[in-house]
Coordinates of C-alpha atoms and ligand atoms in Angstrom, one line a residue:
X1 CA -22.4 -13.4 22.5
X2 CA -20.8 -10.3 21.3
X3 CA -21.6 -8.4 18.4
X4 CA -19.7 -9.3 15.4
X5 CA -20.4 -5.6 14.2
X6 CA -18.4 -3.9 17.2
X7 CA -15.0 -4.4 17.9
X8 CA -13.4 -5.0 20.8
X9 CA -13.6 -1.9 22.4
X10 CA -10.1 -2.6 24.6
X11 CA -8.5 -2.3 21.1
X12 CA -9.6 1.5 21.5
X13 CA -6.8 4.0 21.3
X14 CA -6.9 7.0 24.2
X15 CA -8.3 10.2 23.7
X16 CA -6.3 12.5 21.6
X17 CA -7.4 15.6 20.5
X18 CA -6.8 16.5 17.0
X19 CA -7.5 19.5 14.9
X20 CA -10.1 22.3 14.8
X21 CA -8.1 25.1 17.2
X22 CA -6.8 27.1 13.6
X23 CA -9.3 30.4 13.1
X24 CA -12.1 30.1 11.0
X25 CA -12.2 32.5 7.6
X26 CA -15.7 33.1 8.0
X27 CA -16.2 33.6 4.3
X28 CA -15.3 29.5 3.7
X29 CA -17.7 27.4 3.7
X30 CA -17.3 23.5 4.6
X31 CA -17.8 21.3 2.3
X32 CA -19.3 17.9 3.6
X33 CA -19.6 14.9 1.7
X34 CA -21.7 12.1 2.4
X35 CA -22.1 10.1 -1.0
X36 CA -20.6 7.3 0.9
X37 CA -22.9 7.2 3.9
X38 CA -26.3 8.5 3.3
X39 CA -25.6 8.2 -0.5
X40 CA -25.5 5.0 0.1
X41 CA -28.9 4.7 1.6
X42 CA -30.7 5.0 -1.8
X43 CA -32.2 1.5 -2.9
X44 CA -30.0 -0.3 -4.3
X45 CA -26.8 1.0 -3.9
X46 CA -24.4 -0.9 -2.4
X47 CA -20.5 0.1 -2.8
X48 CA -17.6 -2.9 -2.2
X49 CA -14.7 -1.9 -0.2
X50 CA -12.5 -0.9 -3.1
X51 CA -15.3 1.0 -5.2
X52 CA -15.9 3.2 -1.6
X53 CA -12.0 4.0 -1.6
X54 CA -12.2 5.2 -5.1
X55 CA -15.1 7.0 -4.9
X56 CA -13.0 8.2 -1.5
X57 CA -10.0 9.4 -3.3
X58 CA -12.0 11.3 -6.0
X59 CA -13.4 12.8 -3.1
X60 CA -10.2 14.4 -2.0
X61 CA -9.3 15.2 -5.4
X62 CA -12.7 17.1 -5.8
X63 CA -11.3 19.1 -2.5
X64 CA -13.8 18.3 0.5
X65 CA -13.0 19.5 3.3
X66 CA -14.8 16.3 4.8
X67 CA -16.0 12.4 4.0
X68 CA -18.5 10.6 6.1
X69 CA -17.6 7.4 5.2
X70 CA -20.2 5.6 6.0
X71 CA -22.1 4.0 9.7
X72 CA -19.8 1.4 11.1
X73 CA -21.9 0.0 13.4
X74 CA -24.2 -1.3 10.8
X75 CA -22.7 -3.8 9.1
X76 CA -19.1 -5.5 8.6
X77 CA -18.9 -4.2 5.4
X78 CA -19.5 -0.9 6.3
X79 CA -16.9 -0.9 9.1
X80 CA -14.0 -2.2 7.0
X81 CA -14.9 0.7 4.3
X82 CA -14.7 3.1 7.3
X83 CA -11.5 2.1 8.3
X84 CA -10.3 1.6 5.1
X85 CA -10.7 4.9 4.0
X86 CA -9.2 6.4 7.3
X87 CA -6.4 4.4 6.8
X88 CA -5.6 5.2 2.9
X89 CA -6.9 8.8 2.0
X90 CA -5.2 10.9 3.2
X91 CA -5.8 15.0 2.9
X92 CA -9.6 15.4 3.7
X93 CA -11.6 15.1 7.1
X94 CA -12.9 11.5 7.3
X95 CA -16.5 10.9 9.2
X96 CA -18.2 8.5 11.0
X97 CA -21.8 8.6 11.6
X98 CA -23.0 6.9 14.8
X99 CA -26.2 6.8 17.4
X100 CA -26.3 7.8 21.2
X101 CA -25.6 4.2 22.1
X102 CA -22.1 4.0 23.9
X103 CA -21.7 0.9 21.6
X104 CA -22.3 2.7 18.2
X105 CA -20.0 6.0 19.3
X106 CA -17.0 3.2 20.3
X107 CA -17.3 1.5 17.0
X108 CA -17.5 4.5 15.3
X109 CA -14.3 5.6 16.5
X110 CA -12.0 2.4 16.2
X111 CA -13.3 2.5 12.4
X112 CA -11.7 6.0 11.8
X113 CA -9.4 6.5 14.6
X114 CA -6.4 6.0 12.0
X115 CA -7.6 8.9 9.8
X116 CA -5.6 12.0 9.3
X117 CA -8.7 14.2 10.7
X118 CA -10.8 12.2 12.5
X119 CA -14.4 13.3 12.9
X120 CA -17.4 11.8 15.1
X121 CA -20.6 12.4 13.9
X122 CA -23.3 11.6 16.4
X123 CA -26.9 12.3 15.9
X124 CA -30.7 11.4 17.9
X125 CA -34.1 12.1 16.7
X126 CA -35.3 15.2 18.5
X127 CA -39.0 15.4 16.7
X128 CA -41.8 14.8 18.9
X129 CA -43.0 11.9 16.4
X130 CA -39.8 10.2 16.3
X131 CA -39.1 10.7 19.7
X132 CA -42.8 9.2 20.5
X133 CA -42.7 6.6 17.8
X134 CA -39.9 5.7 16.9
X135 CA -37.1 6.3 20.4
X136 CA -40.0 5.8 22.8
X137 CA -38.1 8.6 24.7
X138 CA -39.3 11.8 26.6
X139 CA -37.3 14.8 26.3
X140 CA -35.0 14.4 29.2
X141 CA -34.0 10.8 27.4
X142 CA -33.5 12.4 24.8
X143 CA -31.5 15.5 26.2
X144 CA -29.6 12.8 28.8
X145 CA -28.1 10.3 25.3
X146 CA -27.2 13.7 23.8
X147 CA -25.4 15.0 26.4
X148 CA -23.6 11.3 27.3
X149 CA -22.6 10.5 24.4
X150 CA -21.1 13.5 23.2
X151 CA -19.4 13.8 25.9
X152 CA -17.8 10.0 24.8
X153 CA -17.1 11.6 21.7
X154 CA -15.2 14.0 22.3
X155 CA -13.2 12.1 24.9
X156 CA -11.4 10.3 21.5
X157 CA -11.4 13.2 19.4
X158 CA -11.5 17.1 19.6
X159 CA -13.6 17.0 16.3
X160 CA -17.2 16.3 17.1
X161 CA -20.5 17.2 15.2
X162 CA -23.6 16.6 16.4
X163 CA -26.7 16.3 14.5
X164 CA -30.7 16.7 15.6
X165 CA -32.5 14.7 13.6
X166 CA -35.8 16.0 12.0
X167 CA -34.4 19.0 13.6
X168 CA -37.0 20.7 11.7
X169 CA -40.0 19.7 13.1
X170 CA -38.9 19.7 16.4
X171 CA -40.3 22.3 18.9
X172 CA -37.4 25.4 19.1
X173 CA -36.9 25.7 23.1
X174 CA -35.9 22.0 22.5
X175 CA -34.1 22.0 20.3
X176 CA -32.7 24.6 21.7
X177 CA -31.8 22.4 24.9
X178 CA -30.5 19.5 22.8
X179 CA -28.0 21.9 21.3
X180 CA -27.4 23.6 24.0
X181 CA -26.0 20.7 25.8
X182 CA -24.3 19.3 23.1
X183 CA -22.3 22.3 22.6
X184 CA -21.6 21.6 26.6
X185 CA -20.5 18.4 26.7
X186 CA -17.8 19.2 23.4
X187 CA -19.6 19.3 19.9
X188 CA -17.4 21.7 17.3
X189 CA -20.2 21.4 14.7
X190 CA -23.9 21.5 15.2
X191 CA -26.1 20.1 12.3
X192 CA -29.7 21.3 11.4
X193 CA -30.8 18.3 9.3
X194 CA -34.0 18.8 7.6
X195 CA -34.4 15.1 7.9
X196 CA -37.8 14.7 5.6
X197 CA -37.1 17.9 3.3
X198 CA -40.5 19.3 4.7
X199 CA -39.3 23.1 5.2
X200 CA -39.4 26.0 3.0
X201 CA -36.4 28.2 2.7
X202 CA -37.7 31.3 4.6
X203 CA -38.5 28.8 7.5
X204 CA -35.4 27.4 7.6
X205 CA -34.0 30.3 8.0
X206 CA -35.9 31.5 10.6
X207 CA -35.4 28.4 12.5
X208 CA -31.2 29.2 11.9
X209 CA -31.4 32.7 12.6
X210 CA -33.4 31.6 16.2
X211 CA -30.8 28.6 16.7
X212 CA -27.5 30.9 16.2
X213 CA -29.2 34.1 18.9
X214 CA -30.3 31.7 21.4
X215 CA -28.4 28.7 21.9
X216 CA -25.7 29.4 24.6
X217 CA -22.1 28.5 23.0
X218 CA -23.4 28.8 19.6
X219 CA -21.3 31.5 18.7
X220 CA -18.5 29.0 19.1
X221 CA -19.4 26.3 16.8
X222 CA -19.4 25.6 12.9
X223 CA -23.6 25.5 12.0
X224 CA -24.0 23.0 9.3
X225 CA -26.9 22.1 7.4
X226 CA -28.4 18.7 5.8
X227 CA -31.6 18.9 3.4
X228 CA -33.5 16.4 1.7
X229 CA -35.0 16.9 -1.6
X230 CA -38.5 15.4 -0.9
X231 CA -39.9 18.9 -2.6
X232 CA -37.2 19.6 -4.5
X233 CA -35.8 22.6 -1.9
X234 CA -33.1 21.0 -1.1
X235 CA -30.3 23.0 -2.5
X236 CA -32.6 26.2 -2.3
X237 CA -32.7 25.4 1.8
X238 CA -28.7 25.2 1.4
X239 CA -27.8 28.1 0.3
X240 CA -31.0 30.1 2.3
X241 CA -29.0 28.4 5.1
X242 CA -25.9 29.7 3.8
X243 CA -26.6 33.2 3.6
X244 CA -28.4 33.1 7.2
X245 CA -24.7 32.1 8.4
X246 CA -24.3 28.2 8.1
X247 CA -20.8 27.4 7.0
X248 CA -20.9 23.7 6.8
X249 CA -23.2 22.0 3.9
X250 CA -23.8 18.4 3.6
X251 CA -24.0 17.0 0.3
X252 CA -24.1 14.5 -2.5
X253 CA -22.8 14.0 -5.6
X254 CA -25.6 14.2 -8.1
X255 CA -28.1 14.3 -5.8
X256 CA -28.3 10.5 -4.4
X257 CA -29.7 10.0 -1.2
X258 CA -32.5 8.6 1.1
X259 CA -35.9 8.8 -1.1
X260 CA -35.4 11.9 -2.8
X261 CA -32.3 12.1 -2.0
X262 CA -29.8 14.8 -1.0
X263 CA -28.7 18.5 -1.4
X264 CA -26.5 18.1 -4.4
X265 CA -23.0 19.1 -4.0
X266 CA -22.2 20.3 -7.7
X267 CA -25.1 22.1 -7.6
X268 CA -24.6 24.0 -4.1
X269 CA -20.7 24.3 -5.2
X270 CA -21.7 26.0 -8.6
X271 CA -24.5 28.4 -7.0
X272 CA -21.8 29.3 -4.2
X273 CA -19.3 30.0 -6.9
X274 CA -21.5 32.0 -9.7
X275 CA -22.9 34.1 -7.4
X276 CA -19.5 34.7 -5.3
X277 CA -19.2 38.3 -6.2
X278 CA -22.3 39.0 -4.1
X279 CA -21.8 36.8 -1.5
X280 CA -18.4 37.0 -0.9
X281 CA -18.2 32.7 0.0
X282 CA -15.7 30.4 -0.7
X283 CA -14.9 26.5 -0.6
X284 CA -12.0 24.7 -1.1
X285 CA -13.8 22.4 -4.2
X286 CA -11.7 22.5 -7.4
X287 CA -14.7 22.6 -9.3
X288 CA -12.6 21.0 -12.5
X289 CA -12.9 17.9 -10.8
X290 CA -16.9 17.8 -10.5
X291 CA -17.9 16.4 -14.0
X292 CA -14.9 13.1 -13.4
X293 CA -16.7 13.0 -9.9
X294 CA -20.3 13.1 -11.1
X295 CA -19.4 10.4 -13.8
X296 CA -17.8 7.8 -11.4
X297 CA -20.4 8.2 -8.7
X298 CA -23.4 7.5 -11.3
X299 CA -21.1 4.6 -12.8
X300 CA -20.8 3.0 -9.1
X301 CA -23.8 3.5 -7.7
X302 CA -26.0 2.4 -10.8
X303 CA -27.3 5.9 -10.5
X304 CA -27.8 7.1 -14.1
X305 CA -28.1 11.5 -14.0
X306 CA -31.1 12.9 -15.5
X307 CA -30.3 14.8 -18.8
X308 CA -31.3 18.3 -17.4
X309 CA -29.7 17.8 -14.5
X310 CA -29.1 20.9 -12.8
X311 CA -25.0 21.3 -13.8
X312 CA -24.1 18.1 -14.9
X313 CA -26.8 16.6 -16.8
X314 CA -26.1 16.0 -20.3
X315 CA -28.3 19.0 -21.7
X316 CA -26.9 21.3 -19.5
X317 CA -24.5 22.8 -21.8
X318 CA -26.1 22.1 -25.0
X319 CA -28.5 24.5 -26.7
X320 CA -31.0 23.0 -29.2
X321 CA -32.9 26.2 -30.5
X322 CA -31.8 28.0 -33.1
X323 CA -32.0 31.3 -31.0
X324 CA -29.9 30.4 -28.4
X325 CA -27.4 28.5 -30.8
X326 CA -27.0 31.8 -32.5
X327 CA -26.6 33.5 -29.1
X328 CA -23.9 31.2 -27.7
X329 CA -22.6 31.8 -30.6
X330 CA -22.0 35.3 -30.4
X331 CA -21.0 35.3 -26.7
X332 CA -21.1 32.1 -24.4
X333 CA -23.1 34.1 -21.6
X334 CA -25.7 35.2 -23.1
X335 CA -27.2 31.8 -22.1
X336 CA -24.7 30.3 -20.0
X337 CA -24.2 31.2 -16.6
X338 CA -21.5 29.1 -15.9
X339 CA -18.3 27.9 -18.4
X340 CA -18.5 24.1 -19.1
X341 CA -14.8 24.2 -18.9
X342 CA -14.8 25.4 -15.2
X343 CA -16.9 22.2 -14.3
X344 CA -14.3 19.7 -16.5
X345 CA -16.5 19.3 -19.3
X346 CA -15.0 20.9 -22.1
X347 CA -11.8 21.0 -23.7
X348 CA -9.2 18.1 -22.9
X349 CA -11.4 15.6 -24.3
X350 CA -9.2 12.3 -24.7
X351 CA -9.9 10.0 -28.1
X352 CA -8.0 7.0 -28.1
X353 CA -8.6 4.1 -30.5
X354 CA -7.2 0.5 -31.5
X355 CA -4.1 1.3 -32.7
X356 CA -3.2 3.3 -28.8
X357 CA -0.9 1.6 -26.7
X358 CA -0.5 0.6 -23.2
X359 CA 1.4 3.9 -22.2
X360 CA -1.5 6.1 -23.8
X361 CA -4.1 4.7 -22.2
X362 CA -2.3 4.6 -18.8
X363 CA -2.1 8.4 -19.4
X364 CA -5.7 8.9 -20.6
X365 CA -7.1 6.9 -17.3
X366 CA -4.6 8.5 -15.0
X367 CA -5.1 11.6 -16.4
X368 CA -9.0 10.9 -16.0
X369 CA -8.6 9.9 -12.1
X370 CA -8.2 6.4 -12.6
X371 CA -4.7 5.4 -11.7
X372 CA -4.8 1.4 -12.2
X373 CA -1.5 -0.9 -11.9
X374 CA -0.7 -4.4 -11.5
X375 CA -3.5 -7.0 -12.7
X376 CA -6.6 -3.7 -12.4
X377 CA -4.6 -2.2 -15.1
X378 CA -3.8 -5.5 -17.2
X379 CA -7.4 -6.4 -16.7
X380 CA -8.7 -3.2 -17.7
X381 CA -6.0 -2.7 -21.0
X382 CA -7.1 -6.6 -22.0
X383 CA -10.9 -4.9 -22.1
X384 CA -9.7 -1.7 -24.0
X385 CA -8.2 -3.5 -27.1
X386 CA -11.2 -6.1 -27.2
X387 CA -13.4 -3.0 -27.5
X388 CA -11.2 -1.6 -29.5
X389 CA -12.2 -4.1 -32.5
X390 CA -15.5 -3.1 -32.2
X391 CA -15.0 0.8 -31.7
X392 CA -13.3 3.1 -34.2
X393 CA -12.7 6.4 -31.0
X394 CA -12.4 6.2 -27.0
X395 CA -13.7 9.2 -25.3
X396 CA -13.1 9.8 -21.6
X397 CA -17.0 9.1 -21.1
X398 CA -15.7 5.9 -22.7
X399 CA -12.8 5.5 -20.8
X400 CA -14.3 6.1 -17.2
X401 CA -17.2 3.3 -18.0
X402 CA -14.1 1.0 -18.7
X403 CA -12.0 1.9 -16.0
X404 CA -14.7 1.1 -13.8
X405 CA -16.4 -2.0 -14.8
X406 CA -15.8 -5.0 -13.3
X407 CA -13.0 -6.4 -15.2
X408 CA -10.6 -4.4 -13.8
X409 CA -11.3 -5.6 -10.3
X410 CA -12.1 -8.8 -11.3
X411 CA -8.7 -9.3 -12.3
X412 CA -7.1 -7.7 -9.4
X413 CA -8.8 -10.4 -7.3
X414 CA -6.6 -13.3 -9.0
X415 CA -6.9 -16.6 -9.7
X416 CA -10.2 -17.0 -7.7
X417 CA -12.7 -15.5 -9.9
X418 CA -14.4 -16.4 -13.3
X419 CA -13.4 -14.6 -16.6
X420 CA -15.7 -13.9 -19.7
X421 CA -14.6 -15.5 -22.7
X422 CA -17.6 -15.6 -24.9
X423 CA -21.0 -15.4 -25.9
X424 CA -23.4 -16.3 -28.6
X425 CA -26.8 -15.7 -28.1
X426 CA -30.2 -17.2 -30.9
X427 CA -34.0 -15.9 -30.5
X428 CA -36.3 -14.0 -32.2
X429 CA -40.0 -13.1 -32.2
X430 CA -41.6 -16.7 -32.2
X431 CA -38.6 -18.5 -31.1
X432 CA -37.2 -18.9 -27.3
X433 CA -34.0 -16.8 -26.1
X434 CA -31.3 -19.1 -25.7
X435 CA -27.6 -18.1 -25.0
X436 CA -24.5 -19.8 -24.9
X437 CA -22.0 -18.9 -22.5
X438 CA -17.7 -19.6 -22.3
X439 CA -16.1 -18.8 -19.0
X440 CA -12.6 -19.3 -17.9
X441 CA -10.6 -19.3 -14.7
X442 CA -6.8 -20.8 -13.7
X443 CA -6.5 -23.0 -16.9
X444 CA -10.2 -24.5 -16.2
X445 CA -13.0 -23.5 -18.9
X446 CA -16.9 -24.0 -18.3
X447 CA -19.3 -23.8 -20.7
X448 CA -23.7 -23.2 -20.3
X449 CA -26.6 -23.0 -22.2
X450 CA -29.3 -21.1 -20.8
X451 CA -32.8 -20.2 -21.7
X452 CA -35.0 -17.5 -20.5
X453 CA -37.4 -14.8 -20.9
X454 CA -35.4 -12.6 -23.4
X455 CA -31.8 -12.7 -24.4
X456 CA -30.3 -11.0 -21.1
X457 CA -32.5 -13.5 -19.2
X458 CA -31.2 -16.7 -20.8
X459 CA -27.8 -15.1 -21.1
X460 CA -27.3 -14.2 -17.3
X461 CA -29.1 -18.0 -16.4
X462 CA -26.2 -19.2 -18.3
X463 CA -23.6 -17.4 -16.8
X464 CA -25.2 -18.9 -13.6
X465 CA -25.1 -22.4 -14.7
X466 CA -21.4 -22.2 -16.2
X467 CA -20.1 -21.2 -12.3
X468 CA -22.1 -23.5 -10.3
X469 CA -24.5 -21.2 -8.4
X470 CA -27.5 -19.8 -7.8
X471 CA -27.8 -16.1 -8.9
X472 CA -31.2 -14.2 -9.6
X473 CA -31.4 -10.8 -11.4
X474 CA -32.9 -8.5 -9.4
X475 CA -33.0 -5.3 -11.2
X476 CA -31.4 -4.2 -14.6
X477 CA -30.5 -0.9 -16.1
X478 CA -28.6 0.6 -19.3
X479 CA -27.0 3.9 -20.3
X480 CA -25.6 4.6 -23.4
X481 CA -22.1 5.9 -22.1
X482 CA -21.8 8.1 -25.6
X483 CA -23.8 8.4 -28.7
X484 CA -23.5 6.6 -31.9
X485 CA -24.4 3.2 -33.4
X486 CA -21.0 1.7 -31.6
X487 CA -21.5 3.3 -28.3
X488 CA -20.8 1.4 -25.5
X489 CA -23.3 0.4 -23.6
X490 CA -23.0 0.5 -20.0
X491 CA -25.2 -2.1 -17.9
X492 CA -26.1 -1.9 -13.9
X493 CA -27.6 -4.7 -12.4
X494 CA -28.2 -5.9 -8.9
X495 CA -28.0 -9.6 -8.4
X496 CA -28.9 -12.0 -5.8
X497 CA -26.2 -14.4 -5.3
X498 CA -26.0 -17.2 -3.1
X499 CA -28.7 -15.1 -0.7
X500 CA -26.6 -12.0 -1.3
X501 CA -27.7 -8.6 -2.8
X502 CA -24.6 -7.4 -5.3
X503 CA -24.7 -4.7 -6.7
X504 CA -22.1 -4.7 -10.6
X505 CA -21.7 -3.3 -14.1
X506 CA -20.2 -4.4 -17.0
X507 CA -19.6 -2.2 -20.5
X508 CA -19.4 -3.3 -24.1
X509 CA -20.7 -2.5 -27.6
X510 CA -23.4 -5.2 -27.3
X511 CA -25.8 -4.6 -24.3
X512 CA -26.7 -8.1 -24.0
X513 CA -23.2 -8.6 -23.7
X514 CA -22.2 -6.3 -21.3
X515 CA -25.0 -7.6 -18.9
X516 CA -23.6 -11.0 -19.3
X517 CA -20.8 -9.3 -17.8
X518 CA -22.0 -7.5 -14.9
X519 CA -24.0 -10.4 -13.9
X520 CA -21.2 -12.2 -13.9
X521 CA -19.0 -9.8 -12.3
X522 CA -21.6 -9.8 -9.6
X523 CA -21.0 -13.8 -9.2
X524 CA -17.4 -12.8 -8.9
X525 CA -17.7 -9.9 -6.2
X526 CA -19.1 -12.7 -4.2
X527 CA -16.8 -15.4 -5.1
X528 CA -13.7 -12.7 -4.3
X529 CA -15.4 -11.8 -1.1
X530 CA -15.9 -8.0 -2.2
X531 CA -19.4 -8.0 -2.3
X532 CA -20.8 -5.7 0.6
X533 CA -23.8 -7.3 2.3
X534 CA -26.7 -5.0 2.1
X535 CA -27.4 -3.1 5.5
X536 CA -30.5 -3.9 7.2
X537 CA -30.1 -1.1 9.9
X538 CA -30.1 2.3 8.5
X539 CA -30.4 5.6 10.0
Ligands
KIV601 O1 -31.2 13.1 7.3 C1 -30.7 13.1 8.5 O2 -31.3 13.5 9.5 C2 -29.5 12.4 8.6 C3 -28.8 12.5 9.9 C4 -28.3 11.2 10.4 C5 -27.7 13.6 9.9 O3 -29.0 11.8 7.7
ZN602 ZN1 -29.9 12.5 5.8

């Protein structure tokens, strides 16, 4: 039976080589993105189609030089993202990440063989425990798959970049070898994960350093680098690695990422930029763009950022003591290193209320990043002027959380999906939650009670009961998207429905509310047939 997960490999298109012959600046470092592949390997994130080509776009607009877009080969949903996103965005790099196997490097390539600049990412453990426990390989397996199948690689595409996984507790003169050949058979870009973020930055560096003098043909390639944040080195190894002569990083917006996740891009960005004058590096990010980025990837992914988050954490700008208040005061830098403004924090601010129109909130969201049309945008305006009742200003925090919910998607799907009408909820300390729910969809209304273990409880089992299925809340968490007693409270939740793991939010003034919602929009993701099935085989 073939594999539903890897297209028909006559559909392939012949090798053309693309890109990569124009000199390097060797002051310009590459920026790589992979909030959309290893991103999305934290728990519990899960992007639709349509979320990954908006978080895709912003991408661009941020100015990365490239996306990995995610690991076709394992699962549907993450091929059609791939090849979704090679199709429509249009103006960065877009990657695929792939194994040895000829299968995975095939798939991997008909997902993004439409993009503008293709690029093949192709990686094998080289680490004498994964190789032992995990590959069951010797090193000449290992060296043979390397050599094989980027040599397949680079028959489709002139851009190839192969990475060593746990390159950093592999033994050198091996690693060494694996590079060596990779470079031989056609790699452009060789990648030094540090796979478990075990190394220090001095290490690291001595491991580059040793990598760049000895590996034949390494003078010829890009050197990129990929840290994890297990100890918190992460961006510390990045920019060691930097200095030492890397000139690709791979990155994450705000940090997400396997475990502890990854080197975060605002934060290599921003070191790369403050410290410029001494080191003389550039990237292409328009770092204006990094706070709208920031905002929309912790809104998809359920990811909420830390308040001292290193650059875009709420307290990053702000200065509580009186000393530093006064200081600020006087001049910005005594205690700021970097202007708000120059991450897209400050100035611009949009307030919009209930008596804005249609054409003004199209300009705030567009203006934001969020350019919606058709039913999106009627969805999303219908939510704006409900809130509006219950919210005297809009900010662009605001705004985004809108924008973003589920509404606006849930109307672009049509007629298919379930609408919120209403919701009254009763329950107090001795009495049982109980919620009652109002739902509507093409002319048909369905109405639930539900009871449960607090209000959210009985109001998402009502939800459940008003569609018909069977949906479980998995997991539930709330921001409040600005501060005040009518902020808008923005809910994440991850629902099982019907078997499958969704992954929705839904905003309003009333957090019991606006988890009514996500659940719901969760049912509808699945109803719509946007939900993305979690993977089961990652990297
Ligand atoms: O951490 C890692 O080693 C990876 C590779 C697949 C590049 O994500
Ligand atoms: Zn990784």
């Amino acid at each position: 039976m073939p594999d539903p997960t890897i297209p028909d490999r006559s559909m392939r298109d012949t090798a053309q080589p693309t890109v990569m012959s124009e000199p390097r600046d060797p002051n310009r470092v590459v920026v790589f993105d992979t909030t959309l592949r290893d991103g999305e390997q934290a728990p519990g994130i899960a992007y639709s189609v349509s979320e990954k080509i908006e978080i895709a776009e912003q991408l661009r607009r941020l100015g990365v030089d490239i996306i990995e877009a995610g690991f076709p080969v394992a699962s549907p949903g993450d091929f059609a993202g791939v090849e979704a996103i090679a199709s429509i965005v249009k103006g960065a790099g877009v990657a695929a990440l792939c194994r040895t196997r000829e299968e995975d490097v095939a798939c991997a390539w008909d997902a993004i063989k439409k993009a503008e600049r293709p690029r093949l990412h192709v990686f094998i453990s080289t680490s004498p425990i994964h190789r032992e426990k995990k590959l069951r390989m010797t090193q000449a397996e290992v060296l043979a798959e390397t050599a094989r199948a980027t040599a397949q690689a680079r028959s489709y595409t002139a851009d190839v970049e192969f990475s060593a996984e746990d390159a950093t507790r592999t033994e050198l003169d091996f690693l060494i070898d694996v590079f060596a050949a990779a470079i031989e058979n056609g790699a452009t870009t060789i990648n030094v994960p540090d796979t478990v973020g075990f190394v220090m930055p001095q290490e690291f560096v001595a491991i580059l350093d040793a990598l760049r003098a000895r590996v034949p043909g390494g003078d010829a390639v890009t050197w990129s680098v990929h840290c994890h944040d297990d100890l918190g080195l992460a961006t510390a190894n990045s920019m060691a690695a930097v200095r030492s002569g890397a000139r690709q990083v791979e990155v994450c917006v705000n940090g997400v990422g396997e475990r502890a996740g990854n080197t975060a891009l605002e934060e290599v960005v921003m070191a790369l930029r403050t410290h410029a004058p001494t080191l003389g590096l550039t990237t292409a990010v328009d770092t204006r763009e990094i706070a709208r980025t920031s905002r929309l990837v912790s809104m998809l992914s359920g990811y909420p950022v830390q308040p001292n988050k290193a650059v875009i954490g709420a307290n990053a700008f702000s200065h509580e003591s009186g000393i530093h208040q006064h200081g600020v005061l006087m001049e910005r830098t005594t205690y700021e290193i970097m202007n708000p403004a120059d991450i897209g924090l400050a100035g611009n601010r949009i307030v919009l209320g209930k008596h804005s129109g249609r054409h003004a909130f199209v300009e705030a969201i567009t203006t934001l990043g969020f350019p919606l049309e058709g039913p999106a945008l009627d969805g999303a305006f219908a939510r704006f002027k409900e809130l509006a009742d219950k919210k005297a200003s809009f900010t662009d925090e605001d705004l985004t959380a809108l924008a973003t919910e589920g509404s606006a998607e849930d109307a672009a799907m049509g007629g298919g999906v379930w609408s919120f009408q209403w919701l009254a909820v009763a329950g107090g300390t001795d009495t049982a939650p109980k919620a009652t729910v109002r739902l509507s969809r093409e002319g048909e209304t369905a109405e639930a009670d539900g009871t449960g273990d607090g209000m959210i409880d009985a109001a998402c089992n009502a939800v459940a009961k008003a569609v018909g299925v069977d949906a479980a809340l998995l997991s539930f968490q709330v921001a409040a998207v600005t501060s005040g007693s009518d902020a808008v409270g923005d809910v994440a939740v991850q629902v099982e429905v019907a078997g499958q793991r969704v992954n929705a939010r839904g905003v309003s003034t009333d957090v019991v509310e606006a988890s009514a919602r996500a659940f719901l929009h969760a049912i509808n993701k699945v109803l719509g047939g946007t939900a993305v099935r979690q993977r089961v085989d990652k990297p």
